[in-house]
Tab-separated table of C-alpha atoms and ligand atoms in Angstrom:
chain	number	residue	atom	x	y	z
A	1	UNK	CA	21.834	4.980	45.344
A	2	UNK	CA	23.558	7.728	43.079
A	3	UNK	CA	22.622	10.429	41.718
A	4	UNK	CA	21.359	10.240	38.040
A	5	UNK	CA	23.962	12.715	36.825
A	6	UNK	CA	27.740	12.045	38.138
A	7	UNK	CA	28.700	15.784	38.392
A	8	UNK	CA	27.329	19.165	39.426
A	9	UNK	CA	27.247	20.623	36.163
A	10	UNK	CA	26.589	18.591	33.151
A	11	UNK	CA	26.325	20.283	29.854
A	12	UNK	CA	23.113	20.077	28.487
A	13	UNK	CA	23.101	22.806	25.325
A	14	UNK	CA	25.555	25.419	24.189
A	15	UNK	CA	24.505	29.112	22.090
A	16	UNK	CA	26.048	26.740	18.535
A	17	UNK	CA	24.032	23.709	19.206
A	18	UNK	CA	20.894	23.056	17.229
A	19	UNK	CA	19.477	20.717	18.682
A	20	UNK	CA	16.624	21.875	20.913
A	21	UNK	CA	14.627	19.341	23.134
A	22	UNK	CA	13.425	15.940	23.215
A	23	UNK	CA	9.654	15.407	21.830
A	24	UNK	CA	7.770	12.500	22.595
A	25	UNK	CA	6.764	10.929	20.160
A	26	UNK	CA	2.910	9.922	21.022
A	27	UNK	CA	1.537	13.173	22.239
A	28	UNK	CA	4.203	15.911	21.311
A	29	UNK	CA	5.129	16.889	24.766
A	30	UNK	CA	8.155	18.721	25.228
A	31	UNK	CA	11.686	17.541	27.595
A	32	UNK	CA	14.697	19.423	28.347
A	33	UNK	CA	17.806	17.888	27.393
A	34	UNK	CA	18.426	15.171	29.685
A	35	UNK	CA	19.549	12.028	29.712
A	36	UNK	CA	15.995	10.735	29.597
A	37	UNK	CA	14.068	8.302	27.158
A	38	UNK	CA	10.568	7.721	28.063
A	39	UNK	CA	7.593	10.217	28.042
A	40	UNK	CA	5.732	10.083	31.218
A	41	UNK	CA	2.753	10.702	29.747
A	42	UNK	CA	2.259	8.561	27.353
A	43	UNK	CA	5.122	6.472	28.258
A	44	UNK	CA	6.165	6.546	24.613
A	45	UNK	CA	10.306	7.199	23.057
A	46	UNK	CA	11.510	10.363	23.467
A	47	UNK	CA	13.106	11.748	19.963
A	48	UNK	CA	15.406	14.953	19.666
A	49	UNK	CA	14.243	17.973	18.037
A	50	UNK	CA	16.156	20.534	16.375
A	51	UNK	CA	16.177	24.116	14.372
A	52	UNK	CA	16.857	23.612	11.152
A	53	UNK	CA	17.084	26.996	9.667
A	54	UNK	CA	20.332	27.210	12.344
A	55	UNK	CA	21.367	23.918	10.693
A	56	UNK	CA	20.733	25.321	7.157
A	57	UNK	CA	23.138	28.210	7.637
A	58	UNK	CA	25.992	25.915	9.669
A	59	UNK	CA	25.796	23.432	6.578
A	60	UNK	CA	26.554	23.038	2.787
A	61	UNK	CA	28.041	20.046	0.871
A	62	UNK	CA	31.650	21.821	0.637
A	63	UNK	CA	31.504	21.971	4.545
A	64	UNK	CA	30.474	18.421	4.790
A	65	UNK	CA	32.807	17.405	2.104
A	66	UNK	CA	35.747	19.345	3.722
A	67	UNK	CA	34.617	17.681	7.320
A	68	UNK	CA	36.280	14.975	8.899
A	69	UNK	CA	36.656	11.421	7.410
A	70	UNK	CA	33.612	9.895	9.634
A	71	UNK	CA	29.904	10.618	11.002
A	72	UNK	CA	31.376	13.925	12.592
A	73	UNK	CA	31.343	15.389	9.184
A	74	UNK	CA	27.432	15.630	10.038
A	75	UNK	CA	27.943	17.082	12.987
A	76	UNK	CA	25.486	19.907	13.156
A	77	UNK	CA	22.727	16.814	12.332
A	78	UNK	CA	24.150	15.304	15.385
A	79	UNK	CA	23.077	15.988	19.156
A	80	UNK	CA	26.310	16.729	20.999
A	81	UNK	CA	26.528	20.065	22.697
A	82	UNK	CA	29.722	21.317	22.065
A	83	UNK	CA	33.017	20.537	19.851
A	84	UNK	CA	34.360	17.896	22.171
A	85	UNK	CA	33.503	14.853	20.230
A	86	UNK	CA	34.515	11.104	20.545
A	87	UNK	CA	36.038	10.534	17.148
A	88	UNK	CA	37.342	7.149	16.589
A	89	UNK	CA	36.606	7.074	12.831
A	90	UNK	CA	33.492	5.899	12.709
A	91	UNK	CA	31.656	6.031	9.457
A	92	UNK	CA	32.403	6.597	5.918
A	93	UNK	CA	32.208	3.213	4.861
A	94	UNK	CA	32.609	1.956	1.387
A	95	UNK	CA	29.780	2.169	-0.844
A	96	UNK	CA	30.040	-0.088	-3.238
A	97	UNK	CA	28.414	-0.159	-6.679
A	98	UNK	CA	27.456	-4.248	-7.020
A	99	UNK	CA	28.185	-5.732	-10.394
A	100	UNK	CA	27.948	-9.785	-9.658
A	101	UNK	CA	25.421	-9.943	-7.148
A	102	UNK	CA	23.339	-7.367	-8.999
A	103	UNK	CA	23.672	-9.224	-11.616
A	104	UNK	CA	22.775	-12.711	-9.980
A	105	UNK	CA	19.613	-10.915	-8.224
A	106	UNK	CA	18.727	-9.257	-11.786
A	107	UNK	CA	19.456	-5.894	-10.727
A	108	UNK	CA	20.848	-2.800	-12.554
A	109	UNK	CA	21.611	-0.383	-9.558
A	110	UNK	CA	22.473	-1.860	-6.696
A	111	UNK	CA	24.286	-0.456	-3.772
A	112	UNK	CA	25.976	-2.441	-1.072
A	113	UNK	CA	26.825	0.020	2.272
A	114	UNK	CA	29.471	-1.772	4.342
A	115	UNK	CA	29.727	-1.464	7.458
A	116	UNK	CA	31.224	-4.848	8.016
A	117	UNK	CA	34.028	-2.387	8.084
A	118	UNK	CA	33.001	0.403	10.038
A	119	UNK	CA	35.429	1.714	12.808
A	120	UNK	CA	36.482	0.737	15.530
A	121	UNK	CA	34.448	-2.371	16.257
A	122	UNK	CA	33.138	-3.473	12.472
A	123	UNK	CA	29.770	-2.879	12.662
A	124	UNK	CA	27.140	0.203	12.874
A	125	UNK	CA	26.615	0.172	15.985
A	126	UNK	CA	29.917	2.287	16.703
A	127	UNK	CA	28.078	4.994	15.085
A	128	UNK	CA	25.316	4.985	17.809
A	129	UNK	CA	27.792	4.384	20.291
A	130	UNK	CA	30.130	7.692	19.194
A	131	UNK	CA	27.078	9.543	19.078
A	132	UNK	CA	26.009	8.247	23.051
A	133	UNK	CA	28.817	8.956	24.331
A	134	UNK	CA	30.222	11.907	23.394
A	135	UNK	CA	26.920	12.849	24.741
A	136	UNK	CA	27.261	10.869	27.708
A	137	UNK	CA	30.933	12.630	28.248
A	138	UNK	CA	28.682	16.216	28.629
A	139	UNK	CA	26.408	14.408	31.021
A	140	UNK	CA	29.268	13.682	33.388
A	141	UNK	CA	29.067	10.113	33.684
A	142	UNK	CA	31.882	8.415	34.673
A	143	UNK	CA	29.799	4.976	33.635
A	144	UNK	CA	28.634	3.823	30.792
A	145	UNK	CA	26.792	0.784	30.036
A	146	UNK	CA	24.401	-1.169	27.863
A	147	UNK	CA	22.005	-3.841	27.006
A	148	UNK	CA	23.113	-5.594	24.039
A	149	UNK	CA	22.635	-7.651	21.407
A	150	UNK	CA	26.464	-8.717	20.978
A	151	UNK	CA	28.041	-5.508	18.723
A	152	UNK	CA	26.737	-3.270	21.129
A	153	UNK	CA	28.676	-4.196	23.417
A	154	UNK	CA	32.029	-4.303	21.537
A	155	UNK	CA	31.284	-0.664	21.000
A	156	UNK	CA	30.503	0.595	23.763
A	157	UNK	CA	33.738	-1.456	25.425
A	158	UNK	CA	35.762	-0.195	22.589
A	159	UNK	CA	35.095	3.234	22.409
A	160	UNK	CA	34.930	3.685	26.188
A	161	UNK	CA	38.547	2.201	26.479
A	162	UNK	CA	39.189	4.888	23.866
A	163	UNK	CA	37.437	7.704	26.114
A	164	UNK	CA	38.756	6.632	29.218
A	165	UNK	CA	35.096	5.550	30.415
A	166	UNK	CA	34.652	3.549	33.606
A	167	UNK	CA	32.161	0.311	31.760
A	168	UNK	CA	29.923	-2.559	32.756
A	169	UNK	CA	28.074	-4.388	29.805
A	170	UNK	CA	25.115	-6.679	29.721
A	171	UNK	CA	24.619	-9.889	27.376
A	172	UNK	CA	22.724	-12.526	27.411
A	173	UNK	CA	25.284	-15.630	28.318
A	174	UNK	CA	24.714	-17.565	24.722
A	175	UNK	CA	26.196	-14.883	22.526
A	176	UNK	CA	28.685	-16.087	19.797
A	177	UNK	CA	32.231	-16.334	21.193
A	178	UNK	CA	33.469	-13.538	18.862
A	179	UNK	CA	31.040	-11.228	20.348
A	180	UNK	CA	32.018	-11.764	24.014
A	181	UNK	CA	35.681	-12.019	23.297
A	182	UNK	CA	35.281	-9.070	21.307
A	183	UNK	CA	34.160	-7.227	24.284
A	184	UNK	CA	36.742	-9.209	27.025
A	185	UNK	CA	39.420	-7.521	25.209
A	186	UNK	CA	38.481	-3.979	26.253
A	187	UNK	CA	38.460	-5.425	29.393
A	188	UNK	CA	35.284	-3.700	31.037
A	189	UNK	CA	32.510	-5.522	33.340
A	190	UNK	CA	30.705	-7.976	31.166
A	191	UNK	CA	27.409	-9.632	32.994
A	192	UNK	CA	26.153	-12.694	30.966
A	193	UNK	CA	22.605	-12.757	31.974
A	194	UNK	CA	20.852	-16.103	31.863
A	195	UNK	CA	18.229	-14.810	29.385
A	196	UNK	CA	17.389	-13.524	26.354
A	197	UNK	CA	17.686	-9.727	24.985
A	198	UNK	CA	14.595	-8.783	25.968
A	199	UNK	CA	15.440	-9.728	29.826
A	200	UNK	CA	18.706	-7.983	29.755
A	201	UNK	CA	16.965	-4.933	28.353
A	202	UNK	CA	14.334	-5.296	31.589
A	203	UNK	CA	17.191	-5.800	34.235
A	204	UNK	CA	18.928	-3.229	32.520
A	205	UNK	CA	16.057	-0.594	32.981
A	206	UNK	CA	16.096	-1.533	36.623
A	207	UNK	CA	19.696	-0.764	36.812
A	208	UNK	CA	20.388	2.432	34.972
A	209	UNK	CA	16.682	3.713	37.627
A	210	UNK	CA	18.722	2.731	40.496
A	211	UNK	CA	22.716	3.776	39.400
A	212	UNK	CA	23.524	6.613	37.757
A	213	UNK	CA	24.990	5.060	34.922
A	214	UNK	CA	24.819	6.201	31.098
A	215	UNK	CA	23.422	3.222	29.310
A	216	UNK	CA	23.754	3.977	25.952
A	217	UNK	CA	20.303	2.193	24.601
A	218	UNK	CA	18.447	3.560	27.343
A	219	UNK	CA	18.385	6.782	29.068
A	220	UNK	CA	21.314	7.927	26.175
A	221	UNK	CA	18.471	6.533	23.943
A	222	UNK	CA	17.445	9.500	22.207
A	223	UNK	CA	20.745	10.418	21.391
A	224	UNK	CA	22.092	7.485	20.717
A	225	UNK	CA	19.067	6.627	18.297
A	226	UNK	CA	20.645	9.541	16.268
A	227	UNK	CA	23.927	8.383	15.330
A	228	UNK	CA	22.195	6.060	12.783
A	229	UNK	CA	21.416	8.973	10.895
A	230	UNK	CA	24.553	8.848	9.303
A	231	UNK	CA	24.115	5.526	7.166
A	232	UNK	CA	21.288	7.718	5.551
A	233	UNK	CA	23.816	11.289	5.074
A	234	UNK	CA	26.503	8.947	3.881
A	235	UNK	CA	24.339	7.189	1.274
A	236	UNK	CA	22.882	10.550	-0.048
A	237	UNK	CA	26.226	12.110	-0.262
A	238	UNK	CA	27.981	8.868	-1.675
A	239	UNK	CA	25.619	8.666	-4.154
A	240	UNK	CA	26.520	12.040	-5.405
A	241	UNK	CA	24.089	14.210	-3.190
A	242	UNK	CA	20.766	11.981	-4.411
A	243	UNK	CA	18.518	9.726	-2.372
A	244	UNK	CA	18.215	6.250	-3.615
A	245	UNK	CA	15.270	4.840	-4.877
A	246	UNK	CA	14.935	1.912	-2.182
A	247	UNK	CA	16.684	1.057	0.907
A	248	UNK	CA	16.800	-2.666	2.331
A	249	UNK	CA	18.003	-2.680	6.215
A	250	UNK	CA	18.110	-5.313	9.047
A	251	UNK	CA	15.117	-4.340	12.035
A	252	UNK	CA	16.046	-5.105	15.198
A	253	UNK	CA	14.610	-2.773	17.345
A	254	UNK	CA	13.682	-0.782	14.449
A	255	UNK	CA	15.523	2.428	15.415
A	256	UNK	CA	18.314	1.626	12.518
A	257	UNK	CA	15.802	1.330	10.228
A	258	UNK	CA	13.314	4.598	10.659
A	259	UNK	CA	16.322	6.916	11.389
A	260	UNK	CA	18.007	6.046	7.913
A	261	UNK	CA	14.977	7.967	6.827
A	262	UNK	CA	15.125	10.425	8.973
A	263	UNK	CA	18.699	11.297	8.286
A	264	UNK	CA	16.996	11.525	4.069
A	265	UNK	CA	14.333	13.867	5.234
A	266	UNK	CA	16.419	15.909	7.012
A	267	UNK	CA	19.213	16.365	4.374
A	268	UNK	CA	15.706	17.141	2.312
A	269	UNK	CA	14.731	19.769	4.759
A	270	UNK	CA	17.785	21.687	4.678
A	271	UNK	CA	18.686	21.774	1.230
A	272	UNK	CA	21.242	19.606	0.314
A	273	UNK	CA	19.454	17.105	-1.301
A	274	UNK	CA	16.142	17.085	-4.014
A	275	UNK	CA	13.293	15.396	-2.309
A	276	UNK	CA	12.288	12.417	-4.038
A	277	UNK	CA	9.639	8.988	-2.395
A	278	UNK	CA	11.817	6.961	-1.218
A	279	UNK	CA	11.260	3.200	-0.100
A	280	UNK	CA	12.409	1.686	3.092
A	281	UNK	CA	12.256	-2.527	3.285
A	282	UNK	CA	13.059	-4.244	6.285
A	283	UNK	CA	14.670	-7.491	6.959
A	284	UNK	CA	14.154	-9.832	9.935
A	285	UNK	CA	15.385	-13.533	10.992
A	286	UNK	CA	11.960	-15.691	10.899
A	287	UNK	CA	12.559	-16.909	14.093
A	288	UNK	CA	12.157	-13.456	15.428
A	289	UNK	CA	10.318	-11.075	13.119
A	290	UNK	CA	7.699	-9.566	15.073
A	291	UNK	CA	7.499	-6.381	12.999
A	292	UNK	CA	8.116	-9.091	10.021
A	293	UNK	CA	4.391	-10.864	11.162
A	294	UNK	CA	2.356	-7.637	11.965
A	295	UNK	CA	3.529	-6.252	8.418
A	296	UNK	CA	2.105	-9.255	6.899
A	297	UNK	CA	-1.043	-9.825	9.329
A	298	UNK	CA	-1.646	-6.085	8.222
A	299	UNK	CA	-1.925	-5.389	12.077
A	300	UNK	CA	-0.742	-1.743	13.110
A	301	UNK	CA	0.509	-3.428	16.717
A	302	UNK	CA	3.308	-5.641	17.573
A	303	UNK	CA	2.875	-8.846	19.060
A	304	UNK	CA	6.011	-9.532	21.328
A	305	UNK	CA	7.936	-12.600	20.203
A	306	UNK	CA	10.620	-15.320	22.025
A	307	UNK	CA	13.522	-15.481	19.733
A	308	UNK	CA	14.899	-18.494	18.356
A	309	UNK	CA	17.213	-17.628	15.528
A	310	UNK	CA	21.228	-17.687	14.770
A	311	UNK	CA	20.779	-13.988	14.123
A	312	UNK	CA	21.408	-13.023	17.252
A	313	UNK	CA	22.396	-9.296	16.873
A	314	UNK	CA	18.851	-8.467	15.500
A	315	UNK	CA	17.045	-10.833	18.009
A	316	UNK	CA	14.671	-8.889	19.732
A	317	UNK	CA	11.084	-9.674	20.440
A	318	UNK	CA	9.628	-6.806	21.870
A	319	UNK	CA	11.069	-4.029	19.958
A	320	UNK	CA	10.728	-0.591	21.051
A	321	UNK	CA	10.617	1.098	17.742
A	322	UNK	CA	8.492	-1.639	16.048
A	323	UNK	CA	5.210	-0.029	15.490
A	324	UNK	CA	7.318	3.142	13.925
A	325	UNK	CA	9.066	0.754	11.588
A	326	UNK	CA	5.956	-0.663	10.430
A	327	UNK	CA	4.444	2.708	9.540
A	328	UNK	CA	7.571	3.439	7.745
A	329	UNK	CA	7.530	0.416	5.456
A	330	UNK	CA	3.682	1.363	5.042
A	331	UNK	CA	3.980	5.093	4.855
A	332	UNK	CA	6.783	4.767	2.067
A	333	UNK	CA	5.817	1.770	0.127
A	334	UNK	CA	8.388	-0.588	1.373
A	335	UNK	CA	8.127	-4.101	2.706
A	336	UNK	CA	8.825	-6.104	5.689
A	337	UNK	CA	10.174	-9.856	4.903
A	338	UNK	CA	11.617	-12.414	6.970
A	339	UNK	CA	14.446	-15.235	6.053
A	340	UNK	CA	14.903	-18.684	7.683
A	341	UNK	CA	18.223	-19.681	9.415
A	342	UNK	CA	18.518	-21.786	6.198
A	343	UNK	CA	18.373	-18.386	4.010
A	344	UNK	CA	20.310	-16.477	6.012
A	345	UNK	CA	23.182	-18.263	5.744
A	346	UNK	CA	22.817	-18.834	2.028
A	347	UNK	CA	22.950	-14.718	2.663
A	348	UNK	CA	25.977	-14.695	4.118
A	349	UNK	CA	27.719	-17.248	1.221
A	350	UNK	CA	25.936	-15.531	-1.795
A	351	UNK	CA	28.085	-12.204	-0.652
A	352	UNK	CA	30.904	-13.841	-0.165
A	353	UNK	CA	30.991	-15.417	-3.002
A	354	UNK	CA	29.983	-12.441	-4.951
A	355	UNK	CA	31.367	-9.498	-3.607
A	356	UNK	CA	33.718	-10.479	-0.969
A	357	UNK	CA	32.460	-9.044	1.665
A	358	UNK	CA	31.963	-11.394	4.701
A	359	UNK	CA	28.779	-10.605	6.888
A	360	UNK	CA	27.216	-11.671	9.986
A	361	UNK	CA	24.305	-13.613	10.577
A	362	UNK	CA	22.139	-9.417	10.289
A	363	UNK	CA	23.792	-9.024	6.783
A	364	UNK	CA	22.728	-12.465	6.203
A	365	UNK	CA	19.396	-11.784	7.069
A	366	UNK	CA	19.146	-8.440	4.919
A	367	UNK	CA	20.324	-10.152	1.644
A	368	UNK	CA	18.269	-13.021	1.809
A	369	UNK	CA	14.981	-10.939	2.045
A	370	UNK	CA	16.605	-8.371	-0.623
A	371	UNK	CA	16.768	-11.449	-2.829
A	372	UNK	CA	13.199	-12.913	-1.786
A	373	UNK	CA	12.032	-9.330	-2.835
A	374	UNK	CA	13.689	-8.996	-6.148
A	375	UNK	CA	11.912	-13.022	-6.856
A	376	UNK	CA	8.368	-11.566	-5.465
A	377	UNK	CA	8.767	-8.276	-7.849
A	378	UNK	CA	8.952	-5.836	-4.847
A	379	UNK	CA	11.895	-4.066	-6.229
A	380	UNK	CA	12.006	-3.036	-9.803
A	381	UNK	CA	15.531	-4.113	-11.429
A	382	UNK	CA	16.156	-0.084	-12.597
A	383	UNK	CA	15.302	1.192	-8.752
A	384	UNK	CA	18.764	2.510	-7.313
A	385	UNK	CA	18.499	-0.033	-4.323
A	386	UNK	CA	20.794	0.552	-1.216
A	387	UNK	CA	21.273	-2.707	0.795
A	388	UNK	CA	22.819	-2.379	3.882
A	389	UNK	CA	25.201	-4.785	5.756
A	390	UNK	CA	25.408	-3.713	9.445
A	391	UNK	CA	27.897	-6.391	10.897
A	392	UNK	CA	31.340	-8.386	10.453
A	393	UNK	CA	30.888	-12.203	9.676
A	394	UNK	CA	34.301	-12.937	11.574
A	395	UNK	CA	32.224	-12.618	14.629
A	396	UNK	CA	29.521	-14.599	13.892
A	397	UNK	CA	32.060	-17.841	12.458
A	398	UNK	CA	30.067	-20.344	14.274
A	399	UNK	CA	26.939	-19.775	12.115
A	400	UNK	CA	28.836	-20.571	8.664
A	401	UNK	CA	30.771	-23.725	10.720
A	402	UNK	CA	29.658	-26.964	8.688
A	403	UNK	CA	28.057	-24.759	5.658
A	404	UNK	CA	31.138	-24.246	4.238
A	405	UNK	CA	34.169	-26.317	2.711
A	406	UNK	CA	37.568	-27.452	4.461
A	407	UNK	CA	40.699	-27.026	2.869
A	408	UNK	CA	42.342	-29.414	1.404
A	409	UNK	CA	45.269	-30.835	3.490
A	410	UNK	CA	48.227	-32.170	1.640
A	411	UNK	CA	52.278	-32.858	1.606
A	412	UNK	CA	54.370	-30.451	0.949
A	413	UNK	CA	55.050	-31.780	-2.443
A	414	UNK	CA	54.112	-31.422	-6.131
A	415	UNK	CA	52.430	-34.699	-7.011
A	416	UNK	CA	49.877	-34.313	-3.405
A	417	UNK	CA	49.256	-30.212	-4.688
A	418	UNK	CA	48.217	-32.195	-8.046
A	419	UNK	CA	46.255	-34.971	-6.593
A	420	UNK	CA	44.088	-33.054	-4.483
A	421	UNK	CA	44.115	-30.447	-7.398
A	422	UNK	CA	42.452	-33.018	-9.971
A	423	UNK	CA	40.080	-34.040	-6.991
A	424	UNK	CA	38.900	-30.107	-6.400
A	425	UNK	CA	38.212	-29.747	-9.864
A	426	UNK	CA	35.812	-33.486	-9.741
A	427	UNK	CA	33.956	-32.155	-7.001
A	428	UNK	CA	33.179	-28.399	-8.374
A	429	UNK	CA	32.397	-30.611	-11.745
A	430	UNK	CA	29.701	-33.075	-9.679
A	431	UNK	CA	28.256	-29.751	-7.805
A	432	UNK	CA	27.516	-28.496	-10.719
A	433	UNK	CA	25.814	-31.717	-12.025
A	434	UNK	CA	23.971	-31.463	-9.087
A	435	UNK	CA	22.972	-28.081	-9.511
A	436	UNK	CA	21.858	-29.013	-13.577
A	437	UNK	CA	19.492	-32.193	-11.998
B	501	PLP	C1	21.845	-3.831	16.469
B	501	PLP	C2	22.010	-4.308	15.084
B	501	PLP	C3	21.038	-4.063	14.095
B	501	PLP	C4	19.696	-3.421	14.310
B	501	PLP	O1	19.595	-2.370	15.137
B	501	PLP	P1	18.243	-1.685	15.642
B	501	PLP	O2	18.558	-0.248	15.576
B	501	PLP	O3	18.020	-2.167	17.038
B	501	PLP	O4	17.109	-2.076	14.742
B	501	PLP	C5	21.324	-4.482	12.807
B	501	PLP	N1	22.465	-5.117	12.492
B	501	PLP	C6	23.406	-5.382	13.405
B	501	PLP	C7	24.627	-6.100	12.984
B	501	PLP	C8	23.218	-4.977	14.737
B	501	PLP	O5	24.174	-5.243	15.632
C-alpha cells in the first residue's frame, strides 16, 4: 500500500488563495484541504468553501476580461493554491445566439453554449479535469486516474500527457469506439471493466482507498466538481455580464448541473453581476433518468437505476449529486425531463441540421427535452434560454449510423453527377410528401 499523498510536502493553501476548506454538505462540518470527498459524519459530498470579500477585491470584469483566453480567467473562483496552473485552453467556447433552431422551437432568445468544441478533448469535461489536476499537481501525485463515463477519460489522458502525469483510466468495456480510441491515443492505462458506470465508480473507490492515486471524480472530487463553474462565469460574461433567464443542461451525476448555478450565485455575491431568479432544467436519457423519475414522482430521494440508453456519457444510475439537482430544479423553478433513444437522436439531427453543430448522444439528450419543454409551455418564447451542449458527436458516430443518409456514389462524369442529381432532388420532393400526409 502507498501512502495517500505521493510526496512529503504537498501544497494545500497559499497567503493569495481564497479558497478556505471543504464543507460537507449535510451537516456543515468543516475539512482541511485535502484530497478528500466524503464527510465521515454524515457520509455526504464534501464542497469547497471560500472568502469572498478576498475574491471581491482580487476580481473585476476588466481583470477577467484582460485574463487568459480559457476557465483560468476565473481563477480566483477556482480552487488551485498557487499560480502554477494546467492551462491547455480550456473554456471560452462559442456562445452562439440561435436564429433557425430558435426559430423552429418558437423561441426568441436562445443561446446555444458549445462545448462540442471545448479544448483539448471537445467536451466539458476538460474543464473539470484542468481544474483536478492542477490541483492534483499541488497534491504531489504522480498518478492520476478516473472513473468514467467515456469523455472523462479522454481528459484526463489528454491533459495528463500534457502535464507529464503518470495515468491509469477506468471504463466500462462497451463504450463507443471514439471514446476508447480517444483515450488509446494518449497512451495511458485504460481498464475496460465488465460493467456498467456505476461498478467502475465502486471498484474505483476501492482503488484510489488502497493506492495513492489522484482520481479526479473521487478524492479530487471537490475540486474537480468546481471547474464546471465556468460554463456558468462564461455564460454571464458572454452574455454581456447578465444571467440568463433559463438554463437547460444534461444531468449525469448532477454536479454539471448545480455548479452552473453556483458559478451565477457566486458572480452574484461578488459583484459582477445583478442578481436576478434564474431557472435551471435538466435533461436525462429515459433509459437512465433517475433524477428525471423522482422529479416527476415528486419524491425528494433518488431511486438508483440500471442504465440502458445510447447516451452513454450521462449514464449513471446512482448519481451522487442527484438529490442536490432535484432541489435545484425545485428550488429555482426549473424542470427535469427525459428523452427516448428515438428523441435523442432526432436531437442530435435537428442541430445539425440547424445550426451545424454536431453533438453527442448528451447534447442529444439536452435538445430533445429543451424542445419537449418549449411544446409543454415550460419555457416562455421571450425567456433568454441557455442550452448547453457538453460533448462532440464525432465520438459518439455509431449512434447516428443508419439514421442518417449515404452519399450518393457516382462516375466521375457529368451525365452520373446529373442522374443522381435529378434522383436527390425526387427523394427530398417524396420526404416532403411524406412529411405533408
Ligand atoms: C459527464 C458528462 C455530463 C454530465 O456530467 P455530470 O457532472 O456528471 O452531471 C454531461 N455531458 C457530457 C458530454 C458528459 O461527458
Amino acid at each position: 500500500m502507498t501512502q495517500a499523498i505521493a510526496t512529503q510536502d504537498p501544497i494545500i493553501t497559499s497567503d493569495s488563495a481564497t479558497f478556505t476548506k471543504l464543507v460537507s454538505k449535510e451537516g456543515g462540518t468543516e475539512y482541511d484541504l485535502l484530497p478528500i470527498n466524503i464527510c465521515e459524519e454524515t457520509f455526504a459530498p464534501l464542497e469547497v468553501a471560500y472568502d469572498y470579500d478576498k475574491i471581491r477585491h482580487q476580481v473585476s470584469r476588466e481583470t477577467i476580461a484582460a485574463g487568459p483566453n480559457s476557465i483560468w480567467r476565473y481563477r480566483p473562483f477556482l480552487p488551485v493554491a498557487t499560480d502554477n496552473v494546467i492551462d491547455v485552453g480550456t473554456g471560452m467556447t462559442p456562445l452562439v445566439k440561435s436564429t433557425r433552431l430558435a426559430r423552429r422551437l418558437g423561441l426568441k432568445n436562445l443561446y446555444i453554449k458549445n462545448d462540442a468544441v471545448n479544448m483539448p478533448t471537445l467536451s466539458f469535461k476538460d474543464r473539470v479535469v484542468s481544474v483536478a489536476l492542477s490541483r492534483a499537481r499541488e497534491f504531489g501525485f504522480s498518478t492520476v486516474s478516473c472513473a468514467s463515463t467515456g469523455n472523462l477519460a479522454n481528459s484526463t489522458a489528454a491533459i495528463a500527457a500534457h502535464a507529464g502525469l503518470e495515468c491509469c483510466v477506468f471504463i466500462p468495456s462497451d463504450l463507443e469506439a471514439g471514446k476508447v480510441l480517444g483515450t488509446l491515443i494518449y497512451n495511458p492505462t485504460v481498464m475496460a471493466v465488465k460493467g456498467n458506470y456505476d461498478q467502475v465508480n465502486r471498484l474505483c473507490s476501492e482503488v484510489a482507498n488502497t493506492y495513492g492515486w489522484g482520481f479526479v471524480n473521487i478524492n479530487l472530487r471537490p475540486y474537480y466538481s468546481e471547474g464546471s463553474k465556468t460554463l456558468g462565469f462564461e455564460v454571464a460574461e458572454q452574455l454581456g455580464w447578465k444571467l440568463p433567464d433559463h438554463i437547460v443542461a444534461p444531468i449525469a451525476s448532477g454536479s454539471l448541473f448545480t455548479k452552473i448555478y453556483k458559478g451565477f450565485q457566486e458572480f452574484v455575491k461578488v459583484g459582477l453581476v445583478q442578481d436576478k431568479p434564474v431557472r435551471c432544467s435538466g435533461a436525462q436519457a429515459e433509459g437512465c433518468s433517475p433524477v428525471a423519475q423522482a422529479f416527476k414522482d415528486g419524491r425528494d430521494f433518488i431511486a438508483p437505476v440500471k442504465p440502458n440508453t445510447i447516451a452513454k456519457s450521462i449514464a449513471i444510475g446512482n448519481p451522487a449529486d442527484g438529490v442536490y439537482a432535484l432541489e435545484l430544479a425545485h428550488k429555482t423553478g426549473g424542470n427535469i425531463e427525459s428523452a427516448t433513444d428515438a428523441e435523442i437522436i432526432e436531437g442530435i439531427k435537428l442541430l445539425a441540421e440547424t445550426e451545424g453543430i454536431f453533438t453527442e448522444t448528451a447534447g442529444g439528450t439536452t435538445i430533445a427535452v429543451l424542445k419537449k419543454l418549449v411544446e409543454a409551455g415550460k419555457i416562455d418564447p421571450d425567456e433568454t434560454t441557455v442550452v448547453y451542449i457538453t460533448g462532440n458527436g464525432l465520438k459518439t458516430q455509431e449512434a447516428v449510423q443508419g439514421y442518417i443518409s449515404e452519399p450518393l456514389t457516382i462516375e466521375a462524369k457529368l451525365d452520373s453527377f446529373e442522374r443522381a442529381w435529378e434522383r436527390a432532388q425526387t427523394l427530398e420532393r417524396l420526404d416532403w410528401q411524406q412529411v405533408l400526409v
